[in-house]
mmCIF file of C-alpha atoms and ligand atoms in Angstrom:
data_model
loop_
_atom_site.group_PDB
_atom_site.id
_atom_site.type_symbol
_atom_site.label_atom_id
_atom_site.label_comp_id
_atom_site.label_asym_id
_atom_site.label_seq_id
_atom_site.Cartn_x
_atom_site.Cartn_y
_atom_site.Cartn_z
ATOM 1 C CA MET G 790 -12.763 -1.622 -7.650
ATOM 2 C CA LYS G 791 -12.196 1.837 -8.380
ATOM 3 C CA ILE G 792 -11.023 3.969 -5.242
ATOM 4 C CA GLY G 793 -10.336 7.363 -6.699
ATOM 5 C CA ASP G 794 -8.686 6.378 -9.983
ATOM 6 C CA THR G 795 -6.806 3.467 -8.720
ATOM 7 C CA TYR G 796 -8.250 -0.289 -9.387
ATOM 8 C CA HIS G 797 -8.085 -2.583 -6.177
ATOM 9 C CA ARG G 798 -9.466 -5.636 -4.816
ATOM 10 C CA SER G 799 -10.641 -6.566 -1.670
ATOM 11 C CA ILE G 800 -7.850 -9.252 -1.036
ATOM 12 C CA THR G 801 -4.272 -9.213 -2.110
ATOM 13 C CA LEU G 802 -1.376 -11.342 -0.749
ATOM 14 C CA THR G 803 1.162 -9.536 1.145
ATOM 15 C CA GLU G 804 5.047 -9.701 -0.097
ATOM 16 C CA ASN G 805 5.759 -13.227 1.262
ATOM 17 C CA GLY G 806 2.634 -14.515 -0.466
ATOM 18 C CA ARG G 807 1.610 -16.259 2.962
ATOM 19 C CA GLY G 808 -0.513 -13.348 4.292
ATOM 20 C CA ILE G 809 -3.251 -11.424 2.951
ATOM 21 C CA ARG G 810 -4.013 -7.772 2.718
ATOM 22 C CA ILE G 811 -7.674 -6.481 3.246
ATOM 23 C CA ILE G 812 -9.492 -3.146 3.609
ATOM 24 C CA ASP G 813 -10.608 -2.766 7.433
ATOM 25 C CA GLN G 814 -14.196 -2.165 6.443
ATOM 26 C CA ARG G 815 -15.160 -0.767 10.288
ATOM 27 C CA ALA G 816 -12.902 2.270 9.312
ATOM 28 C CA LEU G 817 -15.373 3.311 6.216
ATOM 29 C CA PRO G 818 -16.405 5.604 5.009
ATOM 30 C CA TRP G 819 -14.262 7.889 6.995
ATOM 31 C CA GLU G 820 -10.982 6.521 6.590
ATOM 32 C CA LEU G 821 -9.203 3.901 3.857
ATOM 33 C CA LYS G 822 -7.515 1.394 5.908
ATOM 34 C CA PHE G 823 -5.553 -1.361 4.871
ATOM 35 C CA VAL G 824 -4.655 -4.299 7.321
ATOM 36 C CA GLU G 825 -2.502 -7.538 7.090
ATOM 37 C CA LEU G 826 -3.412 -10.841 8.012
ATOM 38 C CA HIS G 827 -1.064 -13.217 8.977
ATOM 39 C CA SER G 828 -2.762 -16.070 10.718
ATOM 40 C CA ALA G 829 -5.824 -18.216 11.120
ATOM 41 C CA ASN G 830 -6.481 -16.334 14.409
ATOM 42 C CA ASP G 831 -6.038 -12.858 12.582
ATOM 43 C CA THR G 832 -8.450 -13.903 10.190
ATOM 44 C CA ALA G 833 -11.040 -15.376 12.615
ATOM 45 C CA THR G 834 -10.786 -11.959 14.447
ATOM 46 C CA ALA G 835 -11.133 -9.948 11.119
ATOM 47 C CA ILE G 836 -14.434 -12.199 9.810
ATOM 48 C CA HIS G 837 -16.127 -11.991 13.511
ATOM 49 C CA GLU G 838 -15.541 -8.692 13.935
ATOM 50 C CA MET G 839 -16.540 -7.597 10.627
ATOM 51 C CA TRP G 840 -13.505 -5.863 9.431
ATOM 52 C CA VAL G 841 -14.361 -7.928 6.324
ATOM 53 C CA ARG G 842 -18.138 -8.991 5.692
ATOM 54 C CA GLY G 843 -20.373 -9.823 2.923
ATOM 55 C CA ALA G 844 -20.869 -13.410 2.226
ATOM 56 C CA PRO G 845 -18.407 -14.167 -1.058
ATOM 57 C CA LEU G 846 -15.582 -12.046 0.599
ATOM 58 C CA ILE G 847 -15.811 -13.878 4.025
ATOM 59 C CA GLY G 848 -15.626 -17.088 1.958
ATOM 60 C CA ALA G 849 -12.486 -15.869 0.380
ATOM 61 C CA VAL G 850 -10.689 -14.726 3.333
ATOM 62 C CA GLY G 851 -11.597 -17.613 5.344
ATOM 63 C CA ALA G 852 -9.965 -19.954 2.610
ATOM 64 C CA TYR G 853 -6.816 -18.096 3.121
ATOM 65 C CA GLY G 854 -7.063 -18.304 6.779
ATOM 66 C CA LEU G 855 -7.374 -22.050 6.555
ATOM 67 C CA ALA G 856 -4.281 -22.211 4.443
ATOM 68 C CA MET G 857 -2.472 -19.920 6.851
ATOM 69 C CA ALA G 858 -2.992 -22.534 9.557
ATOM 70 C CA ILE G 859 -1.739 -25.314 7.609
ATOM 71 C CA VAL G 860 1.431 -23.496 7.183
ATOM 72 C CA ASP G 861 2.007 -23.259 10.851
ATOM 73 C CA ASP G 862 0.635 -26.872 11.397
ATOM 74 C CA PRO G 863 -0.266 -29.245 8.530
ATOM 75 C CA SER G 864 -1.871 -32.049 10.562
ATOM 76 C CA ASP G 865 -5.098 -33.524 9.960
ATOM 77 C CA GLU G 866 -6.026 -32.521 13.795
ATOM 78 C CA ASN G 867 -5.082 -28.907 13.159
ATOM 79 C CA LEU G 868 -6.920 -28.815 9.837
ATOM 80 C CA ALA G 869 -9.946 -29.906 11.466
ATOM 81 C CA HIS G 870 -9.776 -27.639 14.601
ATOM 82 C CA THR G 871 -8.953 -24.433 12.481
ATOM 83 C CA HIS G 872 -12.123 -25.332 10.140
ATOM 84 C CA GLN G 873 -14.345 -25.651 12.722
ATOM 85 C CA GLN G 874 -12.869 -22.283 14.705
ATOM 86 C CA LEU G 875 -13.437 -20.237 11.254
ATOM 87 C CA PHE G 876 -16.701 -21.774 10.690
ATOM 88 C CA GLU G 877 -18.211 -20.591 13.897
ATOM 89 C CA THR G 878 -17.017 -16.849 13.219
ATOM 90 C CA ARG G 879 -20.089 -16.270 11.310
ATOM 91 C CA PRO G 880 -22.635 -18.728 11.190
ATOM 92 C CA THR G 881 -25.367 -17.392 8.448
ATOM 93 C CA ALA G 882 -23.221 -17.034 5.372
ATOM 94 C CA ILE G 883 -22.726 -20.297 3.645
ATOM 95 C CA ASN G 884 -20.142 -19.138 1.363
ATOM 96 C CA LEU G 885 -17.780 -19.390 4.733
ATOM 97 C CA LYS G 886 -18.450 -23.093 4.671
ATOM 98 C CA TRP G 887 -18.341 -23.777 0.980
ATOM 99 C CA ALA G 888 -14.895 -22.114 0.953
ATOM 100 C CA LEU G 889 -13.672 -23.831 4.062
ATOM 101 C CA ASP G 890 -14.721 -27.149 2.728
ATOM 102 C CA ALA G 891 -13.056 -26.671 -0.789
ATOM 103 C CA VAL G 892 -9.634 -26.072 0.936
ATOM 104 C CA ARG G 893 -9.960 -28.724 3.414
ATOM 105 C CA ASP G 894 -11.133 -31.253 0.427
ATOM 106 C CA ALA G 895 -8.426 -29.955 -1.909
ATOM 107 C CA VAL G 896 -5.714 -30.997 1.078
ATOM 108 C CA HIS G 897 -7.106 -33.870 2.698
ATOM 109 C CA ASP G 898 -5.147 -36.633 0.674
ATOM 110 C CA LEU G 899 -2.052 -34.783 0.412
ATOM 111 C CA SER G 900 0.846 -35.319 2.674
ATOM 112 C CA PRO G 901 1.393 -32.778 5.273
ATOM 113 C CA ALA G 902 4.617 -31.144 3.172
ATOM 114 C CA GLN G 903 2.381 -30.729 0.133
ATOM 115 C CA ARG G 904 -0.637 -29.241 2.108
ATOM 116 C CA ALA G 905 0.299 -25.360 2.546
ATOM 117 C CA ASP G 906 1.181 -24.855 -1.226
ATOM 118 C CA ALA G 907 -2.220 -27.102 -2.256
ATOM 119 C CA ALA G 908 -4.141 -24.713 0.146
ATOM 120 C CA TYR G 909 -3.042 -21.390 -0.866
ATOM 121 C CA ALA G 910 -3.690 -22.588 -4.608
ATOM 122 C CA ARG G 911 -7.270 -23.426 -3.620
ATOM 123 C CA ALA G 912 -8.211 -20.267 -1.805
ATOM 124 C CA ALA G 913 -6.658 -18.218 -4.881
ATOM 125 C CA GLU G 914 -8.755 -19.976 -7.131
ATOM 126 C CA ILE G 915 -11.838 -19.266 -4.960
ATOM 127 C CA ALA G 916 -10.798 -15.557 -5.291
ATOM 128 C CA GLU G 917 -10.448 -15.770 -8.846
ATOM 129 C CA GLU G 918 -13.437 -17.693 -9.415
ATOM 130 C CA ASP G 919 -15.698 -15.116 -7.386
ATOM 131 C CA ILE G 920 -14.497 -12.135 -9.855
ATOM 132 C CA SER G 921 -15.549 -14.141 -12.751
ATOM 133 C CA LEU G 922 -18.789 -15.174 -11.108
ATOM 134 C CA CYS G 923 -19.670 -11.675 -10.315
ATOM 135 C CA LYS G 924 -18.622 -10.658 -13.568
ATOM 136 C CA LYS G 925 -21.240 -13.086 -15.421
ATOM 137 C CA ILE G 926 -23.914 -12.228 -12.590
ATOM 138 C CA GLY G 927 -23.240 -8.197 -13.555
ATOM 139 C CA GLU G 928 -23.759 -8.957 -17.313
ATOM 140 C CA TYR G 929 -26.936 -11.124 -16.939
ATOM 141 C CA GLY G 930 -28.644 -8.638 -14.388
ATOM 142 C CA ALA G 931 -27.513 -5.519 -16.538
ATOM 143 C CA GLU G 932 -29.853 -6.943 -19.228
ATOM 144 C CA ILE G 933 -32.701 -6.452 -16.697
ATOM 145 C CA ILE G 934 -31.950 -2.867 -16.270
ATOM 146 C CA ARG G 935 -31.520 -2.067 -19.916
ATOM 147 C CA GLN G 936 -34.975 -3.601 -20.387
ATOM 148 C CA LEU G 937 -36.269 -1.112 -17.838
ATOM 149 C CA HIS G 938 -34.749 1.806 -18.994
ATOM 150 C CA ALA G 939 -36.263 1.001 -22.441
ATOM 151 C CA GLN G 940 -39.917 0.744 -21.073
ATOM 152 C CA ASN G 941 -39.410 4.177 -19.440
ATOM 153 C CA PRO G 942 -36.569 5.968 -20.855
ATOM 154 C CA GLN G 943 -37.651 9.614 -19.646
ATOM 155 C CA ARG G 944 -35.599 8.922 -16.277
ATOM 156 C CA PRO G 945 -32.528 6.924 -15.008
ATOM 157 C CA VAL G 946 -33.804 3.467 -13.610
ATOM 158 C CA GLN G 947 -34.565 3.979 -10.084
ATOM 159 C CA ILE G 948 -32.996 0.960 -8.265
ATOM 160 C CA MET G 949 -33.453 -0.085 -4.751
ATOM 161 C CA THR G 950 -30.895 -2.163 -2.790
ATOM 162 C CA HIS G 951 -29.987 -2.960 0.752
ATOM 163 C CA CYS G 952 -26.987 -3.612 2.736
ATOM 164 C CA ASN G 953 -23.603 -3.796 0.951
ATOM 165 C CA THR G 954 -23.194 -6.341 -2.043
ATOM 166 C CA GLY G 955 -20.455 -4.416 -3.949
ATOM 167 C CA TRP G 956 -16.612 -4.904 -4.340
ATOM 168 C CA LEU G 957 -16.322 -4.625 -0.715
ATOM 169 C CA ALA G 958 -18.459 -7.692 -0.075
ATOM 170 C CA THR G 959 -16.902 -9.858 -2.559
ATOM 171 C CA VAL G 960 -13.362 -10.208 -4.245
ATOM 172 C CA ASP G 961 -14.086 -7.618 -6.769
ATOM 173 C CA ILE G 962 -17.316 -6.226 -8.939
ATOM 174 C CA GLY G 963 -19.875 -7.441 -6.459
ATOM 175 C CA THR G 964 -23.339 -9.148 -6.863
ATOM 176 C CA ALA G 965 -26.199 -6.852 -6.750
ATOM 177 C CA LEU G 966 -24.234 -3.865 -6.998
ATOM 178 C CA GLY G 967 -22.180 -5.755 -9.527
ATOM 179 C CA VAL G 968 -25.292 -5.562 -11.695
ATOM 180 C CA ILE G 969 -25.732 -1.575 -11.264
ATOM 181 C CA TYR G 970 -21.850 -1.114 -11.932
ATOM 182 C CA THR G 971 -22.251 -3.251 -15.205
ATOM 183 C CA ALA G 972 -25.368 -1.303 -16.296
ATOM 184 C CA HIS G 973 -23.926 1.993 -15.318
ATOM 185 C CA ASP G 974 -20.379 1.143 -17.249
ATOM 186 C CA ALA G 975 -22.785 0.306 -20.194
ATOM 187 C CA GLY G 976 -24.017 3.674 -20.428
ATOM 188 C CA ILE G 977 -27.477 2.882 -19.021
ATOM 189 C CA PRO G 978 -28.797 5.822 -16.654
ATOM 190 C CA VAL G 979 -29.319 4.475 -13.119
ATOM 191 C CA HIS G 980 -30.172 6.117 -9.891
ATOM 192 C CA VAL G 981 -29.480 4.015 -6.872
ATOM 193 C CA TRP G 982 -31.671 4.364 -3.543
ATOM 194 C CA VAL G 983 -29.336 3.213 -0.832
ATOM 195 C CA SER G 984 -31.019 2.134 2.414
ATOM 196 C CA GLU G 985 -28.875 2.506 5.390
ATOM 197 C CA THR G 986 -29.065 -0.661 6.606
ATOM 198 C CA ARG G 987 -29.211 -0.314 10.496
ATOM 199 C CA PRO G 988 -27.606 -1.173 12.622
ATOM 200 C CA ARG G 989 -24.112 -1.457 11.059
ATOM 201 C CA ASN G 990 -25.229 0.736 8.185
ATOM 202 C CA GLN G 991 -23.648 -1.080 5.408
ATOM 203 C CA GLY G 992 -25.835 0.824 3.279
ATOM 204 C CA SER G 993 -24.994 4.277 4.152
ATOM 205 C CA ALA G 994 -21.347 3.640 5.087
ATOM 206 C CA LEU G 995 -20.157 1.089 2.682
ATOM 207 C CA THR G 996 -22.715 1.036 -0.424
ATOM 208 C CA ALA G 997 -22.743 4.868 -0.479
ATOM 209 C CA TRP G 998 -18.952 5.226 -0.323
ATOM 210 C CA GLU G 999 -18.429 2.571 -3.141
ATOM 211 C CA LEU G 1000 -20.984 4.133 -5.420
ATOM 212 C CA SER G 1001 -19.382 7.551 -4.874
ATOM 213 C CA GLN G 1002 -15.886 6.219 -5.858
ATOM 214 C CA HIS G 1003 -17.539 4.825 -8.842
ATOM 215 C CA GLY G 1004 -19.356 7.761 -9.799
ATOM 216 C CA VAL G 1005 -22.754 6.216 -9.681
ATOM 217 C CA PRO G 1006 -25.752 8.657 -8.884
ATOM 218 C CA HIS G 1007 -27.508 7.568 -5.574
ATOM 219 C CA THR G 1008 -29.361 8.710 -2.355
ATOM 220 C CA VAL G 1009 -29.418 7.375 0.752
ATOM 221 C CA ILE G 1010 -32.634 6.888 2.792
ATOM 222 C CA ALA G 1011 -33.745 5.504 5.967
ATOM 223 C CA ASP G 1012 -34.366 1.841 6.044
ATOM 224 C CA ASN G 1013 -38.209 2.700 6.974
ATOM 225 C CA ALA G 1014 -38.628 4.980 3.889
ATOM 226 C CA ALA G 1015 -38.237 2.065 1.590
ATOM 227 C CA GLY G 1016 -42.186 1.305 1.618
ATOM 228 C CA LEU G 1017 -43.092 5.046 0.806
ATOM 229 C CA LEU G 1018 -40.750 5.232 -1.977
ATOM 230 C CA MET G 1019 -42.298 2.091 -3.830
ATOM 231 C CA GLN G 1020 -45.884 3.328 -3.085
ATOM 232 C CA ARG G 1021 -45.191 6.564 -4.860
ATOM 233 C CA GLY G 1022 -43.684 4.931 -7.974
ATOM 234 C CA ASP G 1023 -39.987 5.963 -7.232
ATOM 235 C CA VAL G 1024 -38.516 2.594 -7.336
ATOM 236 C CA ASP G 1025 -38.380 0.590 -10.561
ATOM 237 C CA ILE G 1026 -36.623 -2.529 -9.295
ATOM 238 C CA CYS G 1027 -35.186 -4.089 -6.135
ATOM 239 C CA ILE G 1028 -32.245 -5.840 -6.306
ATOM 240 C CA VAL G 1029 -30.389 -7.429 -3.190
ATOM 241 C CA GLY G 1030 -27.533 -10.096 -2.215
ATOM 242 C CA ALA G 1031 -27.933 -13.078 -0.524
ATOM 243 C CA ASP G 1032 -26.121 -14.829 2.595
ATOM 244 C CA ARG G 1033 -28.007 -18.301 1.790
ATOM 245 C CA VAL G 1034 -30.456 -19.249 -0.290
ATOM 246 C CA THR G 1035 -32.367 -22.766 0.424
ATOM 247 C CA ARG G 1036 -33.698 -25.686 -2.070
ATOM 248 C CA ASN G 1037 -36.990 -24.259 -2.410
ATOM 249 C CA GLY G 1038 -35.492 -20.673 -3.540
ATOM 250 C CA ASP G 1039 -35.972 -18.883 0.331
ATOM 251 C CA VAL G 1040 -33.541 -15.985 0.798
ATOM 252 C CA CYS G 1041 -31.743 -15.301 3.931
ATOM 253 C CA ASN G 1042 -30.128 -11.791 3.719
ATOM 254 C CA LYS G 1043 -29.271 -8.692 5.585
ATOM 255 C CA VAL G 1044 -31.969 -7.786 8.179
ATOM 256 C CA GLY G 1045 -34.764 -5.457 6.458
ATOM 257 C CA THR G 1046 -34.508 -7.526 3.260
ATOM 258 C CA TYR G 1047 -37.770 -9.224 4.124
ATOM 259 C CA LEU G 1048 -39.848 -5.852 4.923
ATOM 260 C CA LYS G 1049 -38.608 -4.708 1.363
ATOM 261 C CA ALA G 1050 -39.749 -7.853 -0.510
ATOM 262 C CA LEU G 1051 -43.249 -7.425 1.060
ATOM 263 C CA ALA G 1052 -43.435 -3.646 0.193
ATOM 264 C CA ALA G 1053 -42.217 -4.802 -3.585
ATOM 265 C CA LYS G 1054 -44.898 -7.320 -3.594
ATOM 266 C CA ALA G 1055 -47.632 -4.792 -2.365
ATOM 267 C CA HIS G 1056 -46.830 -2.323 -4.965
ATOM 268 C CA HIS G 1057 -45.638 -4.792 -7.983
ATOM 269 C CA THR G 1058 -42.101 -3.593 -7.899
ATOM 270 C CA PRO G 1059 -39.728 -6.574 -9.434
ATOM 271 C CA PHE G 1060 -37.606 -7.989 -6.702
ATOM 272 C CA TYR G 1061 -34.320 -9.465 -7.773
ATOM 273 C CA VAL G 1062 -31.772 -11.534 -5.612
ATOM 274 C CA ALA G 1063 -28.366 -11.838 -6.979
ATOM 275 C CA LEU G 1064 -26.078 -14.309 -5.960
ATOM 276 C CA PRO G 1065 -23.192 -17.201 -6.669
ATOM 277 C CA TYR G 1066 -23.658 -20.764 -6.679
ATOM 278 C CA THR G 1067 -21.521 -20.666 -3.687
ATOM 279 C CA THR G 1068 -24.763 -19.169 -1.745
ATOM 280 C CA VAL G 1069 -26.948 -21.760 -2.358
ATOM 281 C CA ASP G 1070 -27.288 -24.568 0.565
ATOM 282 C CA ALA G 1071 -28.746 -27.532 -1.241
ATOM 283 C CA SER G 1072 -28.650 -29.268 2.207
ATOM 284 C CA LEU G 1073 -31.596 -27.190 3.631
ATOM 285 C CA ALA G 1074 -35.126 -27.185 2.303
ATOM 286 C CA THR G 1075 -36.335 -24.056 3.511
ATOM 287 C CA GLY G 1076 -35.310 -20.787 4.771
ATOM 288 C CA THR G 1077 -36.874 -21.484 8.449
ATOM 289 C CA GLU G 1078 -33.458 -23.980 8.955
ATOM 290 C CA ILE G 1079 -31.143 -21.092 8.491
ATOM 291 C CA PRO G 1080 -29.254 -20.356 11.636
ATOM 292 C CA ILE G 1081 -29.362 -16.568 12.077
ATOM 293 C CA GLU G 1082 -26.894 -14.674 13.568
ATOM 294 C CA GLU G 1083 -27.519 -12.579 16.674
ATOM 295 C CA ARG G 1084 -24.984 -10.199 16.908
ATOM 296 C CA SER G 1085 -23.983 -7.724 20.207
ATOM 297 C CA ALA G 1086 -27.022 -5.442 21.243
ATOM 298 C CA GLU G 1087 -24.296 -2.921 21.394
ATOM 299 C CA GLU G 1088 -24.461 -2.558 17.791
ATOM 300 C CA LEU G 1089 -27.994 -1.231 18.340
ATOM 301 C CA THR G 1090 -27.548 0.765 21.477
ATOM 302 C CA HIS G 1091 -24.182 2.703 20.617
ATOM 303 C CA PHE G 1092 -23.407 4.393 17.379
ATOM 304 C CA THR G 1093 -19.610 5.224 16.266
ATOM 305 C CA GLY G 1094 -18.726 8.160 14.157
ATOM 306 C CA PRO G 1095 -16.139 10.867 14.118
ATOM 307 C CA ALA G 1096 -16.172 13.722 16.616
ATOM 308 C CA ASN G 1097 -15.414 17.146 15.525
ATOM 309 C CA ASP G 1098 -11.584 16.761 16.308
ATOM 310 C CA GLY G 1099 -12.215 13.752 13.530
ATOM 311 C CA CYS G 1100 -11.310 10.845 16.185
ATOM 312 C CA LEU G 1101 -14.027 8.047 16.085
ATOM 313 C CA THR G 1102 -16.106 8.433 18.827
ATOM 314 C CA ARG G 1103 -19.120 6.214 20.671
ATOM 315 C CA VAL G 1104 -22.055 7.671 21.635
ATOM 316 C CA ARG G 1105 -25.159 5.433 23.614
ATOM 317 C CA MET G 1106 -28.440 5.861 21.876
ATOM 318 C CA THR G 1107 -30.865 3.862 24.316
ATOM 319 C CA HIS G 1108 -30.676 2.694 27.857
ATOM 320 C CA SER G 1109 -32.977 -0.292 27.070
ATOM 321 C CA VAL G 1110 -32.447 -3.826 26.281
ATOM 322 C CA ALA G 1111 -32.034 -4.563 22.620
ATOM 323 C CA LEU G 1112 -32.213 -7.342 20.322
ATOM 324 C CA ASN G 1113 -29.991 -7.921 17.263
ATOM 325 C CA PRO G 1114 -30.855 -10.364 14.639
ATOM 326 C CA ALA G 1115 -28.431 -9.822 11.797
ATOM 327 C CA PHE G 1116 -30.319 -11.438 8.684
ATOM 328 C CA ASP G 1117 -33.982 -12.570 7.671
ATOM 329 C CA ILE G 1118 -35.833 -14.453 5.520
ATOM 330 C CA THR G 1119 -37.651 -13.389 2.478
ATOM 331 C CA PRO G 1120 -40.044 -16.596 1.337
ATOM 332 C CA ALA G 1121 -39.298 -17.553 -2.339
ATOM 333 C CA GLU G 1122 -42.918 -16.583 -3.480
ATOM 334 C CA LEU G 1123 -41.846 -13.080 -2.814
ATOM 335 C CA VAL G 1124 -38.581 -13.174 -5.239
ATOM 336 C CA THR G 1125 -39.460 -12.186 -9.048
ATOM 337 C CA GLY G 1126 -36.259 -13.836 -10.136
ATOM 338 C CA TYR G 1127 -32.388 -14.841 -9.155
ATOM 339 C CA ILE G 1128 -29.735 -13.259 -11.140
ATOM 340 C CA THR G 1129 -27.092 -15.951 -11.154
ATOM 341 C CA GLU G 1130 -23.707 -16.927 -13.069
ATOM 342 C CA ARG G 1131 -26.207 -19.207 -15.277
ATOM 343 C CA GLY G 1132 -28.557 -16.370 -16.192
ATOM 344 C CA ILE G 1133 -31.875 -15.060 -14.711
ATOM 345 C CA LEU G 1134 -33.699 -17.720 -12.963
ATOM 346 C CA PRO G 1135 -37.244 -17.880 -12.165
ATOM 347 C CA LYS G 1136 -36.522 -20.551 -9.503
ATOM 348 C CA ILE G 1137 -33.416 -21.710 -7.601
HETATM 349 O O1 MRU N 1470 -23.495 -8.878 7.835
HETATM 350 P P1 MRU N 1470 -22.980 -8.458 6.608
HETATM 351 O O2 MRU N 1470 -22.447 -6.875 6.433
HETATM 352 O O3 MRU N 1470 -21.949 -9.634 6.127
HETATM 353 O O4 MRU N 1470 -24.128 -8.996 5.752
HETATM 354 C C1 MRU N 1470 -23.845 -8.871 4.238
HETATM 355 C C2 MRU N 1470 -25.110 -9.040 3.418
HETATM 356 O O5 MRU N 1470 -26.287 -9.476 3.942
HETATM 357 C C3 MRU N 1470 -24.920 -9.133 2.000
HETATM 358 O O6 MRU N 1470 -26.371 -8.591 1.523
HETATM 359 C C4 MRU N 1470 -24.623 -10.641 1.358
HETATM 360 O O7 MRU N 1470 -23.422 -11.008 2.081
HETATM 361 C C5 MRU N 1470 -24.576 -10.602 -0.049
HETATM 362 S S1 MRU N 1470 -23.146 -9.736 -0.457
HETATM 363 C C6 MRU N 1470 -22.550 -9.938 -1.909
#
């Protein structure tokens, strides 16, 4: 990831090698704030309160959280307890369970004294693998963008995305945004329509900030403007990420994805989902079985932003009861293809 002219990663180890340093994403785009997590409890809070978010990053941070718990107490009981504690922080993104299972399985047959080092080694592998998966996804996906540009060289390829799927949502590079960065870095002209992604505004607050840092041309739109832009022919392709994809190819992703997919179908706009294998849940047949996280209604009823003095302030936007499902399901038949580390797949 590039912030200013400096390369960063979403996770780095602290000096003693036992904690992790992350970006507190709640402060963006106003402030770039790094914080350290030193315990499983810190980690659980950071995931639940969305200091970190995005399916692959939640997985990698969760893996380190389980390793931190093992340093404190390597017993089977603590391993099972902390696995469950971290798993419950966010129920929808399957990458979290995948990563927690991976750390648990790596230490399960070891003696208590051997467990901590093995857990950190597995967590580091998960983080490194995430970067290489994103790199491959980016390379395969960029070919689609290259072809679209060849078909219409008069204008930059117009890409619509939703939520945040970039280096803030992964350990580095990103999935759907990784495709866009790879295409941009290869010299293919692109322009990104960034939907704001109410209610947490991952689009306008995070994706737009990332794209600015990387110098990628983009425009923020209200979520509800997506249909109009597709109807007008202003969108060549939609690319989104995923929190969980089931055996039949149904895609669970940030709420609002489904409406974009419906509009894309109506206007013959290709609709691609970029994901690593760690986002596939082969245990579920269809998307209707996925638990949809329901978050606090206050995310909808209140808005936080800087006041004139620069201090973050919170304003209420409605007095009514609100419902805040955080994800939705896009049926497989609306998906043109899946951009994966194994190539572009018509089916998962
Ligand atoms: O609630 P969030 O911000 O964690 O949701 C993130 C998304 O929905 C992303 O699209 C998804 O995790 C893919 S990130 C590569």
